[in-house]
C-alpha cells in the first residue's frame, strides 16, 4: 500500500497556525522590549554578537567587555543560536531590541506551526489546529513572554514539537527527508537552550527506541532501518551543533559551572510546584500590583480539554497515542513536584537546572495533543463547530496573561557600557545570574569597577593593561594603547605585564610580533605576559582551542551531509513502506490516516476571525477597557483575603494577607502572600523577614528572607501602587508538632534594623494559628498513667544537674483535653509533704493543652530546685476547678498524682 504524500501541496492550516499567536504577539511590540527577568540580559548578548560578527568573528565565543571588562566565555558555554539570529538582524540594521522581539515572534509562530504539523499526524486537522492554539496560549508560553523573557528557552521550546514530529516520521517512514526532519530541529534546540535540551532528552531517549519497535511490530526486518533513521537524525543534529557541543564538553572544567553550587538542592526544592498549581486558571493581572510574577501552570482549560481528549482516545481505541500521552504527561507532572527529587539528584547536571517548572515547556506539547483529541468526541460534521468553541475557550483562558503587565525598557544608544552598568547595578556578572562561566583561575571573582568604562562606548573590544600594577608595583611602567587589543609598553626592568582580561584557553599573545607564553596571575586569573626591559609591542588575540576547531570542522562536515541528504532525497516520506502498526494504532479509524490539509474555506474564516479579534483587542479592548484584567484601589487589593492595615514605621503599610492553609508538615511548604504599600516615596532598600515562630516567639520553624519584597526594589515603590509579596515558608524537618504564628518584619537592607510598629514592637504576628502536623517522637509505653482518659503519661526521666532536677515527661494524647491544664511537679520529703514545687503549663506557653491532637506524643521539660530532703517526685495535672483523675490499668491512683523515684529513666529506654 502506498501512502499519500502529505507535504507536496500547501496546507491552509499552516497559515492559520502562523496567525494564531498574533493576538498575543502584538502587545509585545512596544518601546523597546518587555522588562522581564532575563530579557535585558539577552539584549546585551544579541548586541555583543552583532558587534563581534561585525568585527569578523564568524562564531564568537568570548566577549571582552563582559564581566566589568575582564571578558567572559559566555558563547562557549551558553548556546548562542538565538543571539546569532539576533546578531545577524543587527548586522542588517535592525535595532537590537527589535531583533529581540522579532526572534521571540519567530519562536512563537514556529512552535505553533510545529504543534499543528505534529498533531495532524495523529488527529483530524481540526484537532491539530486546536492543539496548536493550546500550545500558543499555554500559560507557560505567556509566562515566558511577560515574566521570564528567556529568548533561548522560547526558541528551544518551539523546536520541541518539530523534534517529536521528526521522531515520528523517522520511525514510521524512514527516509533521507525524515532523517533531516529530525536532525534540523534537534540542532536548533541544542544551539538554543541547554536546560530544554536536557529535559527533552529524557523524553527522546525512550521514544527513540519505542517508536521504531512499535512501527516494526509486524515486520521485525524493518526495525533496523527505522531505528537507524532515528539515531542518524539525532546524530546528525548533534553533529550540526558540534561547534558548540564539543568545546562545551571538553572545556566545561575551566569554569565555575563544572562544580555544583552548595545551595543548588535547597534552591531546587524551593522551586518545585505544588500539585494544586499544575492545573489552575491564571487569575487576571492586577494593574495596580507592582509584582508581575505570573503563575507557572499547565492551565485549567488545557487540563479539562486534555482529560476529554484522553477519554476520546479510549472511546476510539487509539491505544498507542493514549499510552504515549499518558506516559509522557505522567512523567512531566512527576518531575515538577518534590516527589521526583531523587531523580533530579541522580541525573547528571539535572539539579543545576534549578527550576522544575521548565518541564512545562515540554509538557505543553503533550497536553496540546491530548486537548486536540477532545474533538474526536464530536461526529465528523460537528468537529469544525467544536473547533470554533475550543479556540474561543483556549484564547479566553489565555487572555488574562496576554495583556501588558510590565513596563518596556529601551536603550536609545545601546553600547558595551550598558552591559557594564547593568552588571554594576544588577550584579548579573557577564550577563549571567550565578556567574557560572567565571574561569577557574584566580582566587577572587573580579568584581571591581571597570577601568574608564565610558571608553567602551566607541571601543567595545578594548583590552587594557591592569593600571593597578602601574600604581602599586611598577610606577615606571608606561603604557600606550595602540588599538583595541594591542599596547606599547616601556619597562625599566624585566617584569610581568597583566591585562584586565581573564585568562582562558584560546588566548594568544605576540611580543614584538613573536608568539610568547601567557599565564594567569594568581589573584584574579588575569592574562599575564613576561616582558623584558625596554619598549615592546604586545598584541592579544583570542584564536580558539583545538576542541573549538574540531567542533567547527564536525559542524561543517555535518552541514555538508545535510546538504547532500537534501539534494538527493528522492524517496519521499513513506515511499516503499506499508503502513506501520504505529500508524494504525495512532491514526484515525481502522488503520486510516487523518486528513492532511485543512479545508480552505474554514481556514479563511478562522484566519479572518483571528485578524479581526487582534484588531479589536489592540484598538478597543486593551486601551479602553479592563476586560480580562483588573485594577484594584492601591489600598484594597482584590486578591487579598484578610486586611490588617498596620504601619511599619512611616514607610510602609501592611495592607493584609492571603493564607490558603493553616497547617503543614515538617519539611512542607506554607505559602502566604503579603500586601505592602509605600506610604511615601522610599529612598532606601528594605527587605521582609517572614517566619513561622512558636507562640512564645523563642524559636522559628521556617524563615523567608528575600533580598526585596515581591514588587522588586523598594526604591521603585510609590504610594499609588501596592506590591503582593509571596513567601513559601518551608518548615524545618525537625519542627515539632505544635502550633505557631507567622511573624512579619520589614528591615533596613543596609543596617538590618527593623521598622517599628505603632506599639513599638518590631514585628507583626498574623492572627491565624498554624498547626504543624505530625505525631511527634516515639515514646516507650512504660508508665501508662491516664489523666481523665484524655492524656497518658507514657514515660519520664529525672536527672540531677547541680542544684537543679530536670524532669522530662512523655505525654501521649488520647483525646483533646476540654481545657488548658497546668502540670504540678512536687518534690516530696520522707513524710510525703512537698519540699519544693514548680507548677507550669505543659510545654510552657508554646502549645496549650486545649490544642493537642489525638495520637500526638509530646516531650515536656520541667525543672525543680534540688533539696537533699527530696525523696520522690509527684506529677499531676489540674485546671482552675479541679485535679484531673489519674488511673492505671483502669484502677484509680491515690491523690490523683503519679509518684516517681529519683532514678526514673523510662523515656531513655
PDB file of C-alpha atoms in Angstrom, residues 579-827:
ATOM      1  CA  UNK A 579       1.570   1.471   6.930  1.00  0.00           C
ATOM      2  CA  UNK A 580       3.190   0.511  10.226  1.00  0.00           C
ATOM      3  CA  UNK A 581       1.438  -0.726  13.325  1.00  0.00           C
ATOM      4  CA  UNK A 582       2.282   2.636  14.877  1.00  0.00           C
ATOM      5  CA  UNK A 583       0.242   4.410  12.225  1.00  0.00           C
ATOM      6  CA  UNK A 584      -2.637   2.016  12.661  1.00  0.00           C
ATOM      7  CA  UNK A 585      -2.619   2.470  16.428  1.00  0.00           C
ATOM      8  CA  UNK A 586      -2.105   6.212  16.358  1.00  0.00           C
ATOM      9  CA  UNK A 587      -4.118   7.299  13.366  1.00  0.00           C
ATOM     10  CA  UNK A 588      -7.776   7.790  12.803  1.00  0.00           C
ATOM     11  CA  UNK A 589     -10.095   4.872  12.128  1.00  0.00           C
ATOM     12  CA  UNK A 590      -9.140   1.316  11.259  1.00  0.00           C
ATOM     13  CA  UNK A 591      -5.620   1.975  10.056  1.00  0.00           C
ATOM     14  CA  UNK A 592      -6.531   5.041   8.057  1.00  0.00           C
ATOM     15  CA  UNK A 593      -4.836   8.414   8.238  1.00  0.00           C
ATOM     16  CA  UNK A 594      -6.237  11.793   9.227  1.00  0.00           C
ATOM     17  CA  UNK A 595      -6.977  14.417   6.633  1.00  0.00           C
ATOM     18  CA  UNK A 596      -3.710  16.043   5.532  1.00  0.00           C
ATOM     19  CA  UNK A 597      -4.835  19.578   4.708  1.00  0.00           C
ATOM     20  CA  UNK A 598      -7.182  21.995   6.378  1.00  0.00           C
ATOM     21  CA  UNK A 599     -10.193  22.852   4.177  1.00  0.00           C
ATOM     22  CA  UNK A 600      -9.544  26.249   2.524  1.00  0.00           C
ATOM     23  CA  UNK A 601     -12.888  27.880   3.318  1.00  0.00           C
ATOM     24  CA  UNK A 602     -12.908  27.179   7.083  1.00  0.00           C
ATOM     25  CA  UNK A 603      -9.204  28.120   7.149  1.00  0.00           C
ATOM     26  CA  UNK A 604     -10.022  31.504   5.618  1.00  0.00           C
ATOM     27  CA  UNK A 605     -12.829  32.071   8.115  1.00  0.00           C
ATOM     28  CA  UNK A 606     -10.624  31.210  11.091  1.00  0.00           C
ATOM     29  CA  UNK A 607      -7.805  33.392   9.745  1.00  0.00           C
ATOM     30  CA  UNK A 608     -10.144  36.355   9.292  1.00  0.00           C
ATOM     31  CA  UNK A 609     -11.594  35.826  12.779  1.00  0.00           C
ATOM     32  CA  UNK A 610      -8.097  35.843  14.327  1.00  0.00           C
ATOM     33  CA  UNK A 611      -7.085  39.016  12.490  1.00  0.00           C
ATOM     34  CA  UNK A 612     -10.380  40.722  13.344  1.00  0.00           C
ATOM     35  CA  UNK A 613     -10.128  39.909  17.037  1.00  0.00           C
ATOM     36  CA  UNK A 614      -6.494  41.031  17.043  1.00  0.00           C
ATOM     37  CA  UNK A 615      -7.578  44.437  15.734  1.00  0.00           C
ATOM     38  CA  UNK A 616     -10.459  44.707  18.198  1.00  0.00           C
ATOM     39  CA  UNK A 617      -8.194  43.649  21.040  1.00  0.00           C
ATOM     40  CA  UNK A 618      -5.431  46.085  20.066  1.00  0.00           C
ATOM     41  CA  UNK A 619      -7.557  49.169  19.398  1.00  0.00           C
ATOM     42  CA  UNK A 620     -10.567  48.739  21.698  1.00  0.00           C
ATOM     43  CA  UNK A 621     -10.201  46.158  24.470  1.00  0.00           C
ATOM     44  CA  UNK A 622      -6.617  46.919  25.519  1.00  0.00           C
ATOM     45  CA  UNK A 623      -6.675  50.748  25.573  1.00  0.00           C
ATOM     46  CA  UNK A 624     -10.294  51.388  26.560  1.00  0.00           C
ATOM     47  CA  UNK A 625     -11.432  48.551  28.836  1.00  0.00           C
ATOM     48  CA  UNK A 626     -10.275  46.360  31.707  1.00  0.00           C
ATOM     49  CA  UNK A 627     -11.618  43.158  30.220  1.00  0.00           C
ATOM     50  CA  UNK A 628      -9.529  40.134  31.297  1.00  0.00           C
ATOM     51  CA  UNK A 629      -7.667  42.395  33.753  1.00  0.00           C
ATOM     52  CA  UNK A 630      -8.404  44.268  36.928  1.00  0.00           C
ATOM     53  CA  UNK A 631      -7.184  47.415  38.635  1.00  0.00           C
ATOM     54  CA  UNK A 632      -7.577  47.416  42.396  1.00  0.00           C
ATOM     55  CA  UNK A 633      -7.510  50.529  44.572  1.00  0.00           C
ATOM     56  CA  UNK A 634      -3.958  50.828  45.944  1.00  0.00           C
ATOM     57  CA  UNK A 635      -5.156  50.173  49.492  1.00  0.00           C
ATOM     58  CA  UNK A 636      -7.598  47.339  48.697  1.00  0.00           C
ATOM     59  CA  UNK A 637      -6.013  44.548  46.615  1.00  0.00           C
ATOM     60  CA  UNK A 638      -8.718  42.404  45.069  1.00  0.00           C
ATOM     61  CA  UNK A 639      -6.853  39.137  45.786  1.00  0.00           C
ATOM     62  CA  UNK A 640      -6.236  39.987  49.456  1.00  0.00           C
ATOM     63  CA  UNK A 641      -8.286  37.820  51.826  1.00  0.00           C
ATOM     64  CA  UNK A 642      -7.655  39.387  55.247  1.00  0.00           C
ATOM     65  CA  UNK A 643      -6.990  43.117  55.804  1.00  0.00           C
ATOM     66  CA  UNK A 644      -4.783  44.238  58.701  1.00  0.00           C
ATOM     67  CA  UNK A 645      -3.668  47.813  57.790  1.00  0.00           C
ATOM     68  CA  UNK A 646      -0.668  48.018  60.098  1.00  0.00           C
ATOM     69  CA  UNK A 647       2.005  50.678  59.610  1.00  0.00           C
ATOM     70  CA  UNK A 648       5.674  49.736  59.627  1.00  0.00           C
ATOM     71  CA  UNK A 649       7.318  52.994  60.596  1.00  0.00           C
ATOM     72  CA  UNK A 650       6.360  55.879  58.365  1.00  0.00           C
ATOM     73  CA  UNK A 651       7.474  53.968  55.310  1.00  0.00           C
ATOM     74  CA  UNK A 652       5.144  51.018  54.645  1.00  0.00           C
ATOM     75  CA  UNK A 653       1.711  49.726  55.479  1.00  0.00           C
ATOM     76  CA  UNK A 654       0.977  46.022  55.523  1.00  0.00           C
ATOM     77  CA  UNK A 655      -2.464  46.102  53.931  1.00  0.00           C
ATOM     78  CA  UNK A 656      -3.253  42.464  54.648  1.00  0.00           C
ATOM     79  CA  UNK A 657      -2.510  38.908  53.642  1.00  0.00           C
ATOM     80  CA  UNK A 658      -3.812  35.827  51.874  1.00  0.00           C
ATOM     81  CA  UNK A 659      -3.308  32.475  53.573  1.00  0.00           C
ATOM     82  CA  UNK A 660      -4.653  29.412  51.788  1.00  0.00           C
ATOM     83  CA  UNK A 661      -3.814  26.871  54.500  1.00  0.00           C
ATOM     84  CA  UNK A 662      -3.304  26.825  58.257  1.00  0.00           C
ATOM     85  CA  UNK A 663      -1.441  23.557  58.639  1.00  0.00           C
ATOM     86  CA  UNK A 664       1.601  21.881  57.174  1.00  0.00           C
ATOM     87  CA  UNK A 665       4.001  19.074  57.950  1.00  0.00           C
ATOM     88  CA  UNK A 666       7.677  19.286  58.949  1.00  0.00           C
ATOM     89  CA  UNK A 667       9.622  19.851  55.743  1.00  0.00           C
ATOM     90  CA  UNK A 668       6.447  21.028  53.990  1.00  0.00           C
ATOM     91  CA  UNK A 669       5.534  24.397  52.498  1.00  0.00           C
ATOM     92  CA  UNK A 670       3.369  27.121  53.963  1.00  0.00           C
ATOM     93  CA  UNK A 671       2.634  29.793  51.325  1.00  0.00           C
ATOM     94  CA  UNK A 672       1.493  33.231  52.446  1.00  0.00           C
ATOM     95  CA  UNK A 673       1.021  36.371  50.360  1.00  0.00           C
ATOM     96  CA  UNK A 674       1.532  39.762  51.990  1.00  0.00           C
ATOM     97  CA  UNK A 675       0.338  43.033  50.502  1.00  0.00           C
ATOM     98  CA  UNK A 676       2.574  46.076  51.050  1.00  0.00           C
ATOM     99  CA  UNK A 677       2.025  49.696  50.188  1.00  0.00           C
ATOM    100  CA  UNK A 678       4.560  52.503  50.409  1.00  0.00           C
ATOM    101  CA  UNK A 679       3.249  55.430  52.471  1.00  0.00           C
ATOM    102  CA  UNK A 680       5.661  57.803  50.754  1.00  0.00           C
ATOM    103  CA  UNK A 681       8.454  57.609  48.163  1.00  0.00           C
ATOM    104  CA  UNK A 682      11.110  55.232  49.503  1.00  0.00           C
ATOM    105  CA  UNK A 683      14.755  56.332  49.366  1.00  0.00           C
ATOM    106  CA  UNK A 684      16.442  53.119  50.542  1.00  0.00           C
ATOM    107  CA  UNK A 685      16.134  49.374  50.194  1.00  0.00           C
ATOM    108  CA  UNK A 686      14.137  47.280  52.639  1.00  0.00           C
ATOM    109  CA  UNK A 687      13.522  43.553  52.746  1.00  0.00           C
ATOM    110  CA  UNK A 688      10.856  41.470  54.501  1.00  0.00           C
ATOM    111  CA  UNK A 689      11.645  38.799  57.078  1.00  0.00           C
ATOM    112  CA  UNK A 690       8.795  36.308  57.423  1.00  0.00           C
ATOM    113  CA  UNK A 691       8.966  33.446  59.905  1.00  0.00           C
ATOM    114  CA  UNK A 692       6.782  30.765  61.426  1.00  0.00           C
ATOM    115  CA  UNK A 693       7.519  31.093  65.139  1.00  0.00           C
ATOM    116  CA  UNK A 694       6.348  29.301  68.257  1.00  0.00           C
ATOM    117  CA  UNK A 695       3.790  31.018  70.481  1.00  0.00           C
ATOM    118  CA  UNK A 696       6.447  32.309  72.879  1.00  0.00           C
ATOM    119  CA  UNK A 697       8.476  33.685  69.926  1.00  0.00           C
ATOM    120  CA  UNK A 698      11.604  31.935  71.169  1.00  0.00           C
ATOM    121  CA  UNK A 699      12.116  29.684  68.137  1.00  0.00           C
ATOM    122  CA  UNK A 700      11.475  29.838  64.394  1.00  0.00           C
ATOM    123  CA  UNK A 701      10.443  26.771  62.400  1.00  0.00           C
ATOM    124  CA  UNK A 702      10.589  28.375  58.936  1.00  0.00           C
ATOM    125  CA  UNK A 703      12.195  31.534  57.565  1.00  0.00           C
ATOM    126  CA  UNK A 704      11.846  33.525  54.337  1.00  0.00           C
ATOM    127  CA  UNK A 705      14.270  36.419  53.801  1.00  0.00           C
ATOM    128  CA  UNK A 706      14.288  37.528  50.142  1.00  0.00           C
ATOM    129  CA  UNK A 707      16.517  40.392  49.057  1.00  0.00           C
ATOM    130  CA  UNK A 708      13.465  42.565  48.431  1.00  0.00           C
ATOM    131  CA  UNK A 709       9.662  42.242  48.510  1.00  0.00           C
ATOM    132  CA  UNK A 710       7.639  40.839  45.648  1.00  0.00           C
ATOM    133  CA  UNK A 711       7.367  44.179  43.855  1.00  0.00           C
ATOM    134  CA  UNK A 712      11.131  44.474  43.424  1.00  0.00           C
ATOM    135  CA  UNK A 713      13.490  47.033  44.892  1.00  0.00           C
ATOM    136  CA  UNK A 714      11.640  49.235  47.348  1.00  0.00           C
ATOM    137  CA  UNK A 715      13.183  52.400  45.905  1.00  0.00           C
ATOM    138  CA  UNK A 716      10.777  51.916  42.991  1.00  0.00           C
ATOM    139  CA  UNK A 717       7.672  51.822  45.230  1.00  0.00           C
ATOM    140  CA  UNK A 718       5.124  54.624  45.013  1.00  0.00           C
ATOM    141  CA  UNK A 719       2.009  55.240  47.140  1.00  0.00           C
ATOM    142  CA  UNK A 720      -0.318  54.758  44.164  1.00  0.00           C
ATOM    143  CA  UNK A 721       0.616  51.067  43.843  1.00  0.00           C
ATOM    144  CA  UNK A 722       0.774  48.052  46.119  1.00  0.00           C
ATOM    145  CA  UNK A 723       3.068  45.032  45.976  1.00  0.00           C
ATOM    146  CA  UNK A 724       1.974  41.457  46.520  1.00  0.00           C
ATOM    147  CA  UNK A 725       4.760  39.590  48.279  1.00  0.00           C
ATOM    148  CA  UNK A 726       4.652  35.771  48.137  1.00  0.00           C
ATOM    149  CA  UNK A 727       6.567  33.740  50.706  1.00  0.00           C
ATOM    150  CA  UNK A 728       6.786  29.949  50.527  1.00  0.00           C
ATOM    151  CA  UNK A 729       7.818  29.085  54.074  1.00  0.00           C
ATOM    152  CA  UNK A 730       9.472  25.669  54.135  1.00  0.00           C
ATOM    153  CA  UNK A 731       9.350  24.166  57.610  1.00  0.00           C
ATOM    154  CA  UNK A 732      12.485  22.706  59.098  1.00  0.00           C
ATOM    155  CA  UNK A 733      12.407  18.882  59.102  1.00  0.00           C
ATOM    156  CA  UNK A 734      12.647  18.840  62.913  1.00  0.00           C
ATOM    157  CA  UNK A 735       9.776  21.267  63.523  1.00  0.00           C
ATOM    158  CA  UNK A 736       7.746  19.949  66.491  1.00  0.00           C
ATOM    159  CA  UNK A 737       4.019  19.137  66.096  1.00  0.00           C
ATOM    160  CA  UNK A 738       2.887  22.314  67.839  1.00  0.00           C
ATOM    161  CA  UNK A 739       1.072  25.426  66.677  1.00  0.00           C
ATOM    162  CA  UNK A 740       2.723  28.699  65.761  1.00  0.00           C
ATOM    163  CA  UNK A 741       2.082  32.047  64.166  1.00  0.00           C
ATOM    164  CA  UNK A 742       3.503  33.899  61.199  1.00  0.00           C
ATOM    165  CA  UNK A 743       5.833  36.738  62.165  1.00  0.00           C
ATOM    166  CA  UNK A 744       6.325  39.631  59.712  1.00  0.00           C
ATOM    167  CA  UNK A 745       9.126  42.199  59.817  1.00  0.00           C
ATOM    168  CA  UNK A 746      10.394  44.800  57.364  1.00  0.00           C
ATOM    169  CA  UNK A 747      14.093  45.512  57.898  1.00  0.00           C
ATOM    170  CA  UNK A 748      16.559  48.025  56.506  1.00  0.00           C
ATOM    171  CA  UNK A 749      18.685  46.109  53.970  1.00  0.00           C
ATOM    172  CA  UNK A 750      21.751  48.131  54.889  1.00  0.00           C
ATOM    173  CA  UNK A 751      21.624  48.067  58.681  1.00  0.00           C
ATOM    174  CA  UNK A 752      19.343  45.123  59.425  1.00  0.00           C
ATOM    175  CA  UNK A 753      17.255  47.311  61.756  1.00  0.00           C
ATOM    176  CA  UNK A 754      13.510  46.505  61.670  1.00  0.00           C
ATOM    177  CA  UNK A 755      10.887  49.169  61.174  1.00  0.00           C
ATOM    178  CA  UNK A 756       8.786  49.680  64.294  1.00  0.00           C
ATOM    179  CA  UNK A 757       5.029  49.233  64.571  1.00  0.00           C
ATOM    180  CA  UNK A 758       2.851  51.873  66.248  1.00  0.00           C
ATOM    181  CA  UNK A 759       3.011  49.919  69.545  1.00  0.00           C
ATOM    182  CA  UNK A 760       6.817  49.937  69.462  1.00  0.00           C
ATOM    183  CA  UNK A 761       7.215  46.257  68.585  1.00  0.00           C
ATOM    184  CA  UNK A 762       9.496  45.171  65.758  1.00  0.00           C
ATOM    185  CA  UNK A 763       7.164  42.616  64.177  1.00  0.00           C
ATOM    186  CA  UNK A 764       3.560  41.770  63.474  1.00  0.00           C
ATOM    187  CA  UNK A 765       2.163  38.364  64.387  1.00  0.00           C
ATOM    188  CA  UNK A 766      -0.616  37.377  61.995  1.00  0.00           C
ATOM    189  CA  UNK A 767      -3.685  36.124  63.910  1.00  0.00           C
ATOM    190  CA  UNK A 768      -4.175  32.600  62.478  1.00  0.00           C
ATOM    191  CA  UNK A 769      -2.704  29.699  64.398  1.00  0.00           C
ATOM    192  CA  UNK A 770      -0.625  27.495  62.098  1.00  0.00           C
ATOM    193  CA  UNK A 771      -0.599  23.827  63.014  1.00  0.00           C
ATOM    194  CA  UNK A 772       2.479  21.720  62.384  1.00  0.00           C
ATOM    195  CA  UNK A 773       1.077  18.281  61.700  1.00  0.00           C
ATOM    196  CA  UNK A 774       2.668  15.079  62.869  1.00  0.00           C
ATOM    197  CA  UNK A 775       2.626  12.669  65.797  1.00  0.00           C
ATOM    198  CA  UNK A 776       5.936  13.610  67.372  1.00  0.00           C
ATOM    199  CA  UNK A 777       8.783  11.398  68.537  1.00  0.00           C
ATOM    200  CA  UNK A 778       8.045   7.814  69.553  1.00  0.00           C
ATOM    201  CA  UNK A 779       7.845   7.312  73.339  1.00  0.00           C
ATOM    202  CA  UNK A 780       8.236   3.995  75.188  1.00  0.00           C
ATOM    203  CA  UNK A 781       4.908   2.962  76.804  1.00  0.00           C
ATOM    204  CA  UNK A 782       6.283   2.255  80.278  1.00  0.00           C
ATOM    205  CA  UNK A 783       4.302   4.184  82.905  1.00  0.00           C
ATOM    206  CA  UNK A 784       0.885   4.377  81.213  1.00  0.00           C
ATOM    207  CA  UNK A 785      -0.856   6.640  83.737  1.00  0.00           C
ATOM    208  CA  UNK A 786      -4.053   8.132  82.332  1.00  0.00           C
ATOM    209  CA  UNK A 787      -5.408  11.581  83.210  1.00  0.00           C
ATOM    210  CA  UNK A 788      -9.180  11.839  82.655  1.00  0.00           C
ATOM    211  CA  UNK A 789      -8.711   9.294  79.857  1.00  0.00           C
ATOM    212  CA  UNK A 790      -7.561  12.234  77.735  1.00  0.00           C
ATOM    213  CA  UNK A 791      -3.783  12.216  78.281  1.00  0.00           C
ATOM    214  CA  UNK A 792      -1.418   9.410  79.173  1.00  0.00           C
ATOM    215  CA  UNK A 793       1.953   9.762  80.896  1.00  0.00           C
ATOM    216  CA  UNK A 794       3.922   7.215  78.885  1.00  0.00           C
ATOM    217  CA  UNK A 795       7.351   7.745  80.396  1.00  0.00           C
ATOM    218  CA  UNK A 796       9.504  10.072  82.486  1.00  0.00           C
ATOM    219  CA  UNK A 797      13.180  10.766  83.034  1.00  0.00           C
ATOM    220  CA  UNK A 798      14.636  12.517  86.094  1.00  0.00           C
ATOM    221  CA  UNK A 799      18.209  13.773  86.261  1.00  0.00           C
ATOM    222  CA  UNK A 800      20.104  15.934  88.690  1.00  0.00           C
ATOM    223  CA  UNK A 801      22.299  18.672  87.225  1.00  0.00           C
ATOM    224  CA  UNK A 802      23.965  20.578  90.046  1.00  0.00           C
ATOM    225  CA  UNK A 803      21.312  22.347  92.114  1.00  0.00           C
ATOM    226  CA  UNK A 804      18.547  21.515  89.628  1.00  0.00           C
ATOM    227  CA  UNK A 805      16.432  18.479  88.916  1.00  0.00           C
ATOM    228  CA  UNK A 806      15.343  18.139  85.294  1.00  0.00           C
ATOM    229  CA  UNK A 807      12.133  16.232  84.771  1.00  0.00           C
ATOM    230  CA  UNK A 808      11.184  15.156  81.238  1.00  0.00           C
ATOM    231  CA  UNK A 809       7.624  13.909  80.870  1.00  0.00           C
ATOM    232  CA  UNK A 810       6.454  11.983  77.815  1.00  0.00           C
ATOM    233  CA  UNK A 811       2.747  12.609  77.137  1.00  0.00           C
ATOM    234  CA  UNK A 812       0.581  10.627  74.735  1.00  0.00           C
ATOM    235  CA  UNK A 813      -2.642  12.401  73.712  1.00  0.00           C
ATOM    236  CA  UNK A 814      -5.711  10.147  73.672  1.00  0.00           C
ATOM    237  CA  UNK A 815      -8.241  12.907  73.052  1.00  0.00           C
ATOM    238  CA  UNK A 816      -8.064  16.684  73.090  1.00  0.00           C
ATOM    239  CA  UNK A 817      -8.371  17.994  76.671  1.00  0.00           C
ATOM    240  CA  UNK A 818     -11.516  20.024  77.283  1.00  0.00           C
ATOM    241  CA  UNK A 819      -9.475  22.960  78.588  1.00  0.00           C
ATOM    242  CA  UNK A 820      -5.933  24.035  79.276  1.00  0.00           C
ATOM    243  CA  UNK A 821      -4.199  22.347  82.189  1.00  0.00           C
ATOM    244  CA  UNK A 822      -1.238  23.016  84.463  1.00  0.00           C
ATOM    245  CA  UNK A 823       1.399  20.452  85.437  1.00  0.00           C
ATOM    246  CA  UNK A 824       2.354  20.305  89.081  1.00  0.00           C
ATOM    247  CA  UNK A 825       5.813  18.989  89.873  1.00  0.00           C
ATOM    248  CA  UNK A 826       6.338  18.460  93.611  1.00  0.00           C
ATOM    249  CA  UNK A 827       9.463  17.281  95.347  1.00  0.00           C
TER     250      UNK A 827
END
